[in-house]
CSV table of C-alpha atoms and ligand atoms in Angstrom, one decimal:
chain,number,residue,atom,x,y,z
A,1,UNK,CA,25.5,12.5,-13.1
A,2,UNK,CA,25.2,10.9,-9.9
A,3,UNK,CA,27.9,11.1,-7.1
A,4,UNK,CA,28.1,8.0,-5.0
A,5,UNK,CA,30.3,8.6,-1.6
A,6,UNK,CA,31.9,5.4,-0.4
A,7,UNK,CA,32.9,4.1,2.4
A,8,UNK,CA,33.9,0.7,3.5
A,9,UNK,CA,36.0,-0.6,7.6
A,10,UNK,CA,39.2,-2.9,7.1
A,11,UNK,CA,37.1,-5.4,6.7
A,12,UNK,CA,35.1,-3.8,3.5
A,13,UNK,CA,38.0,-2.1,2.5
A,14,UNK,CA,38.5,-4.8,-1.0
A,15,UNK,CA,34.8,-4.9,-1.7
A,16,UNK,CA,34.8,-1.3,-1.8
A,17,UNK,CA,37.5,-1.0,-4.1
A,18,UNK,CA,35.7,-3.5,-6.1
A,19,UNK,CA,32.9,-1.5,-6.3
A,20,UNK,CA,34.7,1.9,-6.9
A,21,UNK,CA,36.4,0.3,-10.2
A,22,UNK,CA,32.7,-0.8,-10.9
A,23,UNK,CA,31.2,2.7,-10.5
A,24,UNK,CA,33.8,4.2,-12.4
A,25,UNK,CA,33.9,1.9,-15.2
A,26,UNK,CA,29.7,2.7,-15.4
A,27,UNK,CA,30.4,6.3,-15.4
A,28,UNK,CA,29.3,7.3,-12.1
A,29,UNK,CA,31.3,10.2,-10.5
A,30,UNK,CA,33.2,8.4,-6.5
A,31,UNK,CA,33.8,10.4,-3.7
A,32,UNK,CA,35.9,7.9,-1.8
A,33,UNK,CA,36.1,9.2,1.8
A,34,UNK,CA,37.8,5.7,3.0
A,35,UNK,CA,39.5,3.8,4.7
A,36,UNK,CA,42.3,3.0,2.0
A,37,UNK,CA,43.8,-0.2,3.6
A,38,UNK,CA,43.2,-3.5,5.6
A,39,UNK,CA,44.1,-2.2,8.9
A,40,UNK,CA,42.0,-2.2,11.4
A,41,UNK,CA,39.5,0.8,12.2
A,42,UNK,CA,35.9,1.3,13.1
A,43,UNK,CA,33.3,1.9,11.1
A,44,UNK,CA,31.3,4.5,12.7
A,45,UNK,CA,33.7,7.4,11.8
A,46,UNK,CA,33.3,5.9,8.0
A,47,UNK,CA,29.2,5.6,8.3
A,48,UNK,CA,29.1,9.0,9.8
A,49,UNK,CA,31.6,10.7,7.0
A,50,UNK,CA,29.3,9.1,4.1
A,51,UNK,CA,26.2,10.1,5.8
A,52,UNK,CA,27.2,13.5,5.7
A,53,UNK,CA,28.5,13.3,2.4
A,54,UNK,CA,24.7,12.1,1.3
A,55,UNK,CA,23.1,15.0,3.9
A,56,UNK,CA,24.7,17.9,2.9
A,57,UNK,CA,24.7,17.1,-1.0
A,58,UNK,CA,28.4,16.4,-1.5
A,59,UNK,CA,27.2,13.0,-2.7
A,60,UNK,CA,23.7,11.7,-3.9
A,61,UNK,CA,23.8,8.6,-2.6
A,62,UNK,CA,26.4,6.3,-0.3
A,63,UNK,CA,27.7,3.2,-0.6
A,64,UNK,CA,29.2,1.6,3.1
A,65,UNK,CA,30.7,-1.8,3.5
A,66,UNK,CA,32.1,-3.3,6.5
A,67,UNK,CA,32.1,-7.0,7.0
A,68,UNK,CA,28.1,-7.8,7.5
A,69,UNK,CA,26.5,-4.2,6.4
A,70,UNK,CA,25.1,-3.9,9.9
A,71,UNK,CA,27.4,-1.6,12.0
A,72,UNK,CA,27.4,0.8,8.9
A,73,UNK,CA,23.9,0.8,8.9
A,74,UNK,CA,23.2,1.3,12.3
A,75,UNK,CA,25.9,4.5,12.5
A,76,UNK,CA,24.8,5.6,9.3
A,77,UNK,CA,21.2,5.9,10.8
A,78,UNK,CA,22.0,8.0,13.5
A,79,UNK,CA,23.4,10.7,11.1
A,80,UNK,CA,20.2,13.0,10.2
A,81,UNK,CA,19.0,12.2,6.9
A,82,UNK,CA,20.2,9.4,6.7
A,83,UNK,CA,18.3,6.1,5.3
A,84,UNK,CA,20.7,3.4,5.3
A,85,UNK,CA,19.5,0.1,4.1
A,86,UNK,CA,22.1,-2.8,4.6
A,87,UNK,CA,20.9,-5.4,2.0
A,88,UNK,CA,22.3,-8.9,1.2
A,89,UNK,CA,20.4,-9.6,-2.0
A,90,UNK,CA,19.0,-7.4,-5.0
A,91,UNK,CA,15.2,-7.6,-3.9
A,92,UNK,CA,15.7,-6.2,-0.6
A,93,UNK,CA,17.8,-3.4,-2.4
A,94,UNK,CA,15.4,-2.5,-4.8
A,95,UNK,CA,12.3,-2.5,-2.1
A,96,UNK,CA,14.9,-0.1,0.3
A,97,UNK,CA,14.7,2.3,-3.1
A,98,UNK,CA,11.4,1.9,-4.0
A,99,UNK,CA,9.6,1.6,-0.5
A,100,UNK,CA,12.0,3.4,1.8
A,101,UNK,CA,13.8,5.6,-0.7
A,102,UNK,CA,17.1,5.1,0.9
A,103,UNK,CA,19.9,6.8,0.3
A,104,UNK,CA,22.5,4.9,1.7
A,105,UNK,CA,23.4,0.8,0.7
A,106,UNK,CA,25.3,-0.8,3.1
A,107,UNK,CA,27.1,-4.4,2.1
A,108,UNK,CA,28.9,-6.7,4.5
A,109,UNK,CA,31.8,-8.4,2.4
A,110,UNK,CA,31.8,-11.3,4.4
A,111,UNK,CA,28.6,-12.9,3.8
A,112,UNK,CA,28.6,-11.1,0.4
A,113,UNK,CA,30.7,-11.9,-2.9
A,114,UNK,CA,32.0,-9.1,-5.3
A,115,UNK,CA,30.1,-10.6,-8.1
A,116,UNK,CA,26.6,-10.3,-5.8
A,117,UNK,CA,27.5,-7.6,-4.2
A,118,UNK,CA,27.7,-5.6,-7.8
A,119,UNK,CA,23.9,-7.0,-8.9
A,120,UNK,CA,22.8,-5.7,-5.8
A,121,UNK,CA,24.3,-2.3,-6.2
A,122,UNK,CA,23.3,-1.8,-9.9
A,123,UNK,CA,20.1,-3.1,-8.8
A,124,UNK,CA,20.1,-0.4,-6.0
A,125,UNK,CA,21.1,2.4,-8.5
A,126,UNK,CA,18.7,1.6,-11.3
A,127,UNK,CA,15.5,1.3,-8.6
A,128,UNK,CA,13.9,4.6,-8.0
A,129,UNK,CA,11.5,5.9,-5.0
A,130,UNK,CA,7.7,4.8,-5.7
A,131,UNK,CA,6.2,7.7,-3.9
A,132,UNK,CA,2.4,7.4,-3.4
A,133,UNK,CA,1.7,5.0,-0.5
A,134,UNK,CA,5.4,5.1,0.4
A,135,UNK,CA,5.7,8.7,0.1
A,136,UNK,CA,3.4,9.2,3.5
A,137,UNK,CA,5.5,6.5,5.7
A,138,UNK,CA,8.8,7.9,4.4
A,139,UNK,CA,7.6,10.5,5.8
A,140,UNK,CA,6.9,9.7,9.0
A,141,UNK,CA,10.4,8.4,9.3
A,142,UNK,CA,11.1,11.7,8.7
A,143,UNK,CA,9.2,12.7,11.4
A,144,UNK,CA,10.7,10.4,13.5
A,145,UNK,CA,14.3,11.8,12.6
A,146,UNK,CA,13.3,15.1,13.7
A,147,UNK,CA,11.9,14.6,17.5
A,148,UNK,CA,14.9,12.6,17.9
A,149,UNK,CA,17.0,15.3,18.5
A,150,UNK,CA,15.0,16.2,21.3
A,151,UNK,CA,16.0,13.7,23.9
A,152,UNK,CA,18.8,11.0,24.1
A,153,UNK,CA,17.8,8.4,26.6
A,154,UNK,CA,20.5,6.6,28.9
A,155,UNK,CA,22.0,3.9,27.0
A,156,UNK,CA,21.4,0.6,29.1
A,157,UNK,CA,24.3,-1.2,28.4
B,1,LIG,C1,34.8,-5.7,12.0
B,1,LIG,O1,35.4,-6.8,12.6
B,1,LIG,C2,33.3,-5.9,11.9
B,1,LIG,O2,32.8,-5.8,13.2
B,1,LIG,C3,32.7,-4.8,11.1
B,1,LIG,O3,33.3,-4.8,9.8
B,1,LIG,C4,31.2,-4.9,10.8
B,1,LIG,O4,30.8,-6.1,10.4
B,1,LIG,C5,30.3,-4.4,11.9
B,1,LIG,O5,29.1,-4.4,11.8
C-alpha cells in the first residue's frame, strides 16, 4: 500500500484536507505532518518535514500545497532526495512521474480548484517512472544532488 506524507502552509491547508479525505476514501495510507489550521506559517518547515518523510521511507511519496506549489517545491528540493514537481495540470504531473520520477507533487490552491487539483493527483499516483532514456538523466540529477553538499555559495540577495 502506498503511504503518501502531506503537507500543505495556511494557505494549502483546505486543499490538503481535501485531498487527505480523497486519499483515504481511495485507500491509500496519510501521514499528515501539517499544518492543521489557516493560520499563518511558512512553508519551508512543511516542505522540509515531507521531504524527509519521502527520504527516509516514512512515506513513498509526498504531497505539498501552499498557495501556488512554488515555495514547496523549491524547499522541498533542497531536502536530499528530494524530486519535487509543482504541477498545475495532469500532463505535467504525469511527465514529472514518468520523465523525472518525482516523488514529491506540489499544488498551489490558489490558482488550483479541489476538483483539478484531485485529476492531477490521481493522475500523479497512477503514472509510473519510464526508465530507459529517463533513467540516465534522472540520474544525473542525482548526481547533481550529491556534489551539492560540497559547497554552498553566498546567497546574493
Ligand atoms: C503564502 O502567502 C504563500 O506565499 C505560500 O503559500 C506559497 O504560495 C509560496 O510559494
Amino acid at each position: 500500500m502506498t503511504i503518501v506524507g502531506l503537507g500543505a502552509d495556511h494557505a494549502g491547508f483546505p486543499l490538503k484536507e481535501d485531498l487527505k479525505a480523497w486519499l483515504i476514501a481511495r485507500g491509500y495510507d496519510v501521514v499528515d505532518l501539517g499544518t492543521q489550521s489557516t493560520e499563518s506559517v511558512d512553508y519551508p518547515d512543511y516542505a522540509a518535514a515531507v521531504g524527509s518523510a519521502v527520504t527516509t521511507g516514512k512515506a513513498d511519496c509526498g504531497v505539498l500545497v501552499c498557495g501556488t506549489g512554488i515555495g514547496m517545491a523549491m524547499a522541498a528540493n533542497k531536502v536530499s532526495g528530494v524530486r519535487a514537481a509543482a504541477c498545475s495540470d495532469a500532463y505535467t504531473a504525469r511527465m514529472s512521474r514518468e520523465h523525472n520520477d518525482a516523488n514529491i507533487l506540489a499544488l498551489g490552491a490558489r490558482i488550483t480548484g479541489r476538483d483539478a487539483a484531485i485529476e492531477i493527483l490521481e493522475t500523479w499516483l497512477e503514472a509510473e517512472f519510464a526508465g530507459g532514456r529517463h533513467a540516465r538523466r534522472v540520474d544525473k540529477i542525482v548526481e547533481l544532488d550529491r556534489a551539492r553538499g560540497q559547497e554552498t555559495p553566498d546567497d546574493p540577495r
